[in-house]
PDB file of C-alpha atoms in Angstrom:
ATOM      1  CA  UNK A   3     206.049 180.537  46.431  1.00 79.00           C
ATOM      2  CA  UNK A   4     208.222 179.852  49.316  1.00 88.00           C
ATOM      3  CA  UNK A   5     207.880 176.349  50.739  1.00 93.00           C
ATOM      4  CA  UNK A   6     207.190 175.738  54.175  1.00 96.00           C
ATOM      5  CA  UNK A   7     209.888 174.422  54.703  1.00 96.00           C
ATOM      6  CA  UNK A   8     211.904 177.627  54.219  1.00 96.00           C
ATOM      7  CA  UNK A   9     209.231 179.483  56.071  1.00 96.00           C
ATOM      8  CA  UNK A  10     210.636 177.139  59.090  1.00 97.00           C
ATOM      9  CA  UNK A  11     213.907 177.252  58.415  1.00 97.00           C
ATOM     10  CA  UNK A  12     213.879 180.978  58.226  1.00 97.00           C
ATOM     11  CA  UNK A  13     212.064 181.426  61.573  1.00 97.00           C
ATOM     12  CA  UNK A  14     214.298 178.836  63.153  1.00 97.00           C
ATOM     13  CA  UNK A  15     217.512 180.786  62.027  1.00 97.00           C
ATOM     14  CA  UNK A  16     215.754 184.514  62.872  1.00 96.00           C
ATOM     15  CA  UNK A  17     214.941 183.229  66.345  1.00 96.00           C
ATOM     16  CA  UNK A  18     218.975 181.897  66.822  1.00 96.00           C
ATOM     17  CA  UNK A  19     220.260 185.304  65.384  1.00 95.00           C
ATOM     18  CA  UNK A  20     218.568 187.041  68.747  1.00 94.00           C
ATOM     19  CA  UNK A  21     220.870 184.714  70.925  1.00 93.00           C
ATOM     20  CA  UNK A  22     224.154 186.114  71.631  1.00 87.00           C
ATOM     21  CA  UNK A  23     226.742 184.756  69.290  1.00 79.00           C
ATOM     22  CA  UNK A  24     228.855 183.311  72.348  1.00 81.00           C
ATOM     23  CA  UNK A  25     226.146 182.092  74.070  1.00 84.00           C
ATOM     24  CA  UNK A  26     225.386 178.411  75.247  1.00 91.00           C
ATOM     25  CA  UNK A  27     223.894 176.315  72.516  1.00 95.00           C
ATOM     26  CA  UNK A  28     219.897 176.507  72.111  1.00 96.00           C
ATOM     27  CA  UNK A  29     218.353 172.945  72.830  1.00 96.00           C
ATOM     28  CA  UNK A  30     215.797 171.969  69.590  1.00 95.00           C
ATOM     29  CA  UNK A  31     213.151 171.942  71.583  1.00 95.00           C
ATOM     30  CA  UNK A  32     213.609 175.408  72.597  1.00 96.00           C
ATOM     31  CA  UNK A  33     213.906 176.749  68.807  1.00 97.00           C
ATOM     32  CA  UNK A  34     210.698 174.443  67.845  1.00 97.00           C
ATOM     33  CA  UNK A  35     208.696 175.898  70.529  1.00 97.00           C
ATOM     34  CA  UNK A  36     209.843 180.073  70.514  1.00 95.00           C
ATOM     35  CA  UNK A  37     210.109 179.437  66.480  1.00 95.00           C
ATOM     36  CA  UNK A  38     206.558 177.534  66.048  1.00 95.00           C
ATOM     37  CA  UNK A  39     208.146 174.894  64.198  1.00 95.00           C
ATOM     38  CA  UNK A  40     207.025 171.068  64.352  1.00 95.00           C
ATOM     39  CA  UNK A  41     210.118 169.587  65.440  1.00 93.00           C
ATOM     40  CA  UNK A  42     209.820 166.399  63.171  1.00 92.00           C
ATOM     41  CA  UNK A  43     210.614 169.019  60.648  1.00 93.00           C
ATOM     42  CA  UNK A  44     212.852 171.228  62.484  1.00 96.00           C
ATOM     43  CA  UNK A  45     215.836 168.346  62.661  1.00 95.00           C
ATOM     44  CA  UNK A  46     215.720 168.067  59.102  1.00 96.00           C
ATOM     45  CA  UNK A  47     216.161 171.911  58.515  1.00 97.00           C
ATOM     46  CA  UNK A  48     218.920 172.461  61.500  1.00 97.00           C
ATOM     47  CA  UNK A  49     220.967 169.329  59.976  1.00 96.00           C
ATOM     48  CA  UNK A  50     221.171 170.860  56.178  1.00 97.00           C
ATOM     49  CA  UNK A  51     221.517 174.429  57.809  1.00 98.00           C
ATOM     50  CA  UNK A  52     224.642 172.713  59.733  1.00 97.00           C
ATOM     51  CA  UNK A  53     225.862 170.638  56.532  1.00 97.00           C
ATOM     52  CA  UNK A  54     225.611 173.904  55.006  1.00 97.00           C
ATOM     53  CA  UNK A  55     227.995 175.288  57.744  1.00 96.00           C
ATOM     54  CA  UNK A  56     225.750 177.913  59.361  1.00 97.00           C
ATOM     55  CA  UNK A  57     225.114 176.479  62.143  1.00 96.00           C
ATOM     56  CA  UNK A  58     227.237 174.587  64.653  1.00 94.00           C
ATOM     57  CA  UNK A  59     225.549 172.181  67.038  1.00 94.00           C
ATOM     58  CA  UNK A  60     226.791 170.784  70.575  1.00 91.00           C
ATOM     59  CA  UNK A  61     225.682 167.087  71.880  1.00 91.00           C
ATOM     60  CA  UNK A  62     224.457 166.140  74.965  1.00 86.00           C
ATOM     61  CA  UNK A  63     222.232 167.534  78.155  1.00 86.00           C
ATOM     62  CA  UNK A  64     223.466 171.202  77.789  1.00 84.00           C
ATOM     63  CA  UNK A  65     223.923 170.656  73.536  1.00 89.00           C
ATOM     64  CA  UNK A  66     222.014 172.715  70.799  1.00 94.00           C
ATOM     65  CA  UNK A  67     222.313 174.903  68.525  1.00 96.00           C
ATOM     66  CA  UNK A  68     224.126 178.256  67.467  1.00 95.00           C
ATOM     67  CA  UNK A  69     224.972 180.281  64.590  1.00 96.00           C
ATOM     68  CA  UNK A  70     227.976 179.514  62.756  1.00 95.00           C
ATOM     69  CA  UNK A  71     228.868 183.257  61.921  1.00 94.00           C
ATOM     70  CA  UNK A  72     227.299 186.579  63.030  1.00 95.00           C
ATOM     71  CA  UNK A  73     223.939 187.282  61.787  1.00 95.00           C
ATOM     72  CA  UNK A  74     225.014 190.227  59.972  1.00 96.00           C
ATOM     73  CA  UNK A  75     226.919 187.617  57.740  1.00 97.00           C
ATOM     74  CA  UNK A  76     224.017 185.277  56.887  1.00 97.00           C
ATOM     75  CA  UNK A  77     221.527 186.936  54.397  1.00 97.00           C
ATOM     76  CA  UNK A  78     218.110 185.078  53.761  1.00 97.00           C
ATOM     77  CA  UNK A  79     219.149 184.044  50.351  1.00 96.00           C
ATOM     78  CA  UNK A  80     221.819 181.958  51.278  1.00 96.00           C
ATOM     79  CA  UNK A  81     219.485 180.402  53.830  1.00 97.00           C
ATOM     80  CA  UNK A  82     216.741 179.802  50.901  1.00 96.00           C
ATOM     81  CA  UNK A  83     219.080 178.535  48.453  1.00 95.00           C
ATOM     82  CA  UNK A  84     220.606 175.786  51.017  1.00 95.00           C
ATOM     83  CA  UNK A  85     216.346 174.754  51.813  1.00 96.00           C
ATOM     84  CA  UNK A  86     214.857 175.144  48.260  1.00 92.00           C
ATOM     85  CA  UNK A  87     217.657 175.337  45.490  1.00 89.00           C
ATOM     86  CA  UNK A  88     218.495 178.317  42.941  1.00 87.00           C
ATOM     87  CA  UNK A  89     216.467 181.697  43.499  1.00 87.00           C
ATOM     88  CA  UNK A  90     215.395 181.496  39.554  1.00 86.00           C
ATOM     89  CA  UNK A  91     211.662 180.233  39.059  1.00 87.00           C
ATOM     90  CA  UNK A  92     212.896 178.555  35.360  1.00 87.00           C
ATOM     91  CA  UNK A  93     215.691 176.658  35.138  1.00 86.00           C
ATOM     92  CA  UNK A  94     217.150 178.618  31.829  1.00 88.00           C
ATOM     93  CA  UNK A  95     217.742 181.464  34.030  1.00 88.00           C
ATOM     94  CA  UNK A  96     219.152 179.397  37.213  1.00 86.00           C
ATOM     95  CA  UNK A  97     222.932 180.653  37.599  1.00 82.00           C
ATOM     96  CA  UNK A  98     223.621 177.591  39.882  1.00 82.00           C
ATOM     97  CA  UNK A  99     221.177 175.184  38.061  1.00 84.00           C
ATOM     98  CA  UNK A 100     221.061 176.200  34.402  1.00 88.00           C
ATOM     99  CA  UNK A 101     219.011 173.821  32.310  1.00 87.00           C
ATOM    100  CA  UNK A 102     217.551 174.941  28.963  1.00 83.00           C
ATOM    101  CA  UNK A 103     214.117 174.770  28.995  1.00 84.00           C
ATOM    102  CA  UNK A 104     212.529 171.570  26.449  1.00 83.00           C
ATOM    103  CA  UNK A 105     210.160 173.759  24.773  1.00 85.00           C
ATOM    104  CA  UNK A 106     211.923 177.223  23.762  1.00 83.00           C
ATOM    105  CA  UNK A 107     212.923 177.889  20.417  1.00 84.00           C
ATOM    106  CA  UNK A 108     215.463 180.353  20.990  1.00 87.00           C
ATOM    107  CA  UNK A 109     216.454 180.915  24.148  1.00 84.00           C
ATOM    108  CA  UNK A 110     218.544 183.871  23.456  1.00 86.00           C
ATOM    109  CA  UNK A 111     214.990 185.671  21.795  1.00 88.00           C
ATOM    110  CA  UNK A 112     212.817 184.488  24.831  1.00 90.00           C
ATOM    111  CA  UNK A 113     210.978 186.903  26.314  1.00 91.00           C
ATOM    112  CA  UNK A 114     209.828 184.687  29.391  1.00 88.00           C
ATOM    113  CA  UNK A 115     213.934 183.962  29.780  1.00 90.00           C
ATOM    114  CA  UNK A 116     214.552 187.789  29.907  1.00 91.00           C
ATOM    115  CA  UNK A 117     211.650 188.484  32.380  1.00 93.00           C
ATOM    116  CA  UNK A 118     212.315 185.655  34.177  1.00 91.00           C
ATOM    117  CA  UNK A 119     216.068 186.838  34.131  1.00 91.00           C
ATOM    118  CA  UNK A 120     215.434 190.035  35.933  1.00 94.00           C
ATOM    119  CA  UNK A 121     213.095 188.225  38.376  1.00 93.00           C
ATOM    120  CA  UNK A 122     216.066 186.461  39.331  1.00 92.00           C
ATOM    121  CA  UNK A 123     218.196 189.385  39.590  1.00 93.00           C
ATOM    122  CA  UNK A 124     216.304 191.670  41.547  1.00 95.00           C
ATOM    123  CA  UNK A 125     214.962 188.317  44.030  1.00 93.00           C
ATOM    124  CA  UNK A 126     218.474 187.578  44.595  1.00 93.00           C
ATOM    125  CA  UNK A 127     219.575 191.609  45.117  1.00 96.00           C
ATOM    126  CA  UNK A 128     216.860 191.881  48.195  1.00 95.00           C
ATOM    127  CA  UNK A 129     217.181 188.544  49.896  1.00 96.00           C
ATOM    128  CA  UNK A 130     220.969 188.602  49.667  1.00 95.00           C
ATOM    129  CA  UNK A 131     220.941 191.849  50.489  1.00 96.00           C
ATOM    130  CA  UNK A 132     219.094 191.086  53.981  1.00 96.00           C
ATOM    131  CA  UNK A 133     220.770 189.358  56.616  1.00 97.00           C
ATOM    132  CA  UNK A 134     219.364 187.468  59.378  1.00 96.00           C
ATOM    133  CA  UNK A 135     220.414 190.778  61.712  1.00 95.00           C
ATOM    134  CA  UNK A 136     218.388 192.928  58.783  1.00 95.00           C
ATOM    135  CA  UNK A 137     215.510 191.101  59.512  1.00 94.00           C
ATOM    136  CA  UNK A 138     215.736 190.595  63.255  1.00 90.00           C
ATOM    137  CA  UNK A 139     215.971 194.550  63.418  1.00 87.00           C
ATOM    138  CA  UNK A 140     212.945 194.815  61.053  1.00 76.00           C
ATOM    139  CA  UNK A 141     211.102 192.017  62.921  1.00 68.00           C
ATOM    140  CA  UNK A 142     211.491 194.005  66.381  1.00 60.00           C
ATOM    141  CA  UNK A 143     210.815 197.131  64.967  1.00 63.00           C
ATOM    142  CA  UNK A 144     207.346 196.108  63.594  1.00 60.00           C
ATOM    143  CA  UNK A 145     206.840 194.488  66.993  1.00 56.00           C
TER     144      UNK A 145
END
């Protein structure tokens, strides 16, 4: 399940991929409110998302935020996997946080692993496969 967390963090970035890329900063207030977002939660999100260099923010009155890169260069895995960690829903599978797991006999026979392998694969084909732009174009469409 995805947290709510990335559920916010998500929104947050989908609402600053509809703001031209050259455009003056978006105030937090502004993305809590248009992105229904408590912002208690939002300045957690926006600082990893900026440690995680896609966004960049500005200080001050006219300060905010804006995305790093163009949308079309952000895809909604990289955005989950900065908010909730590796894609894979065991950690035997995990290609960024392989652990074995305590109870398997033999891993390499598993048939959870191997399930849970191509789980992994095709999760990480579709949401790296969408960018923010992807999904801002879907998101008006549907509108």
């Amino acid at each position: 399940m995805l947290t709510q967390r990335s559920r916010y963090a998500l929104r947050a970035m989908l609402f600053l991929a509809e703001q031209p890329i050259a455009g003056a900063p978006v105030p937090m207030n502004r993305i809590a409110a248009e992105a229904n977002v408590p912002r208690k939660f939002l300045e957690l999100i926006l600082a990893d998302l900026r440690e995680a260099s896609f966004l960049v923010s500005t200080r001050g009155k006219m300060g905010g935020y804006r995305l790093a890169r163009p949308a079309h260069l952000i895809s909604l895995g990289e955005i989950i996997r900065v908010i909730e960690g590796p894609l894979a829903l065991v950690p035997c599978v995990s290609r960024t946080a392989y652990r074995p797991c305590n109870d398997c006999k033999d891993e390499a026979a598993c048939a959870i692993r191997r399930a849970m392998a191509r789980v992994r694969d095709e999760t990480a084909r579709i949401l790296d496969g969408t960018s923010l732009a992807d999904a801002a174009a879907e998101e008006l469409a549907a509108a």
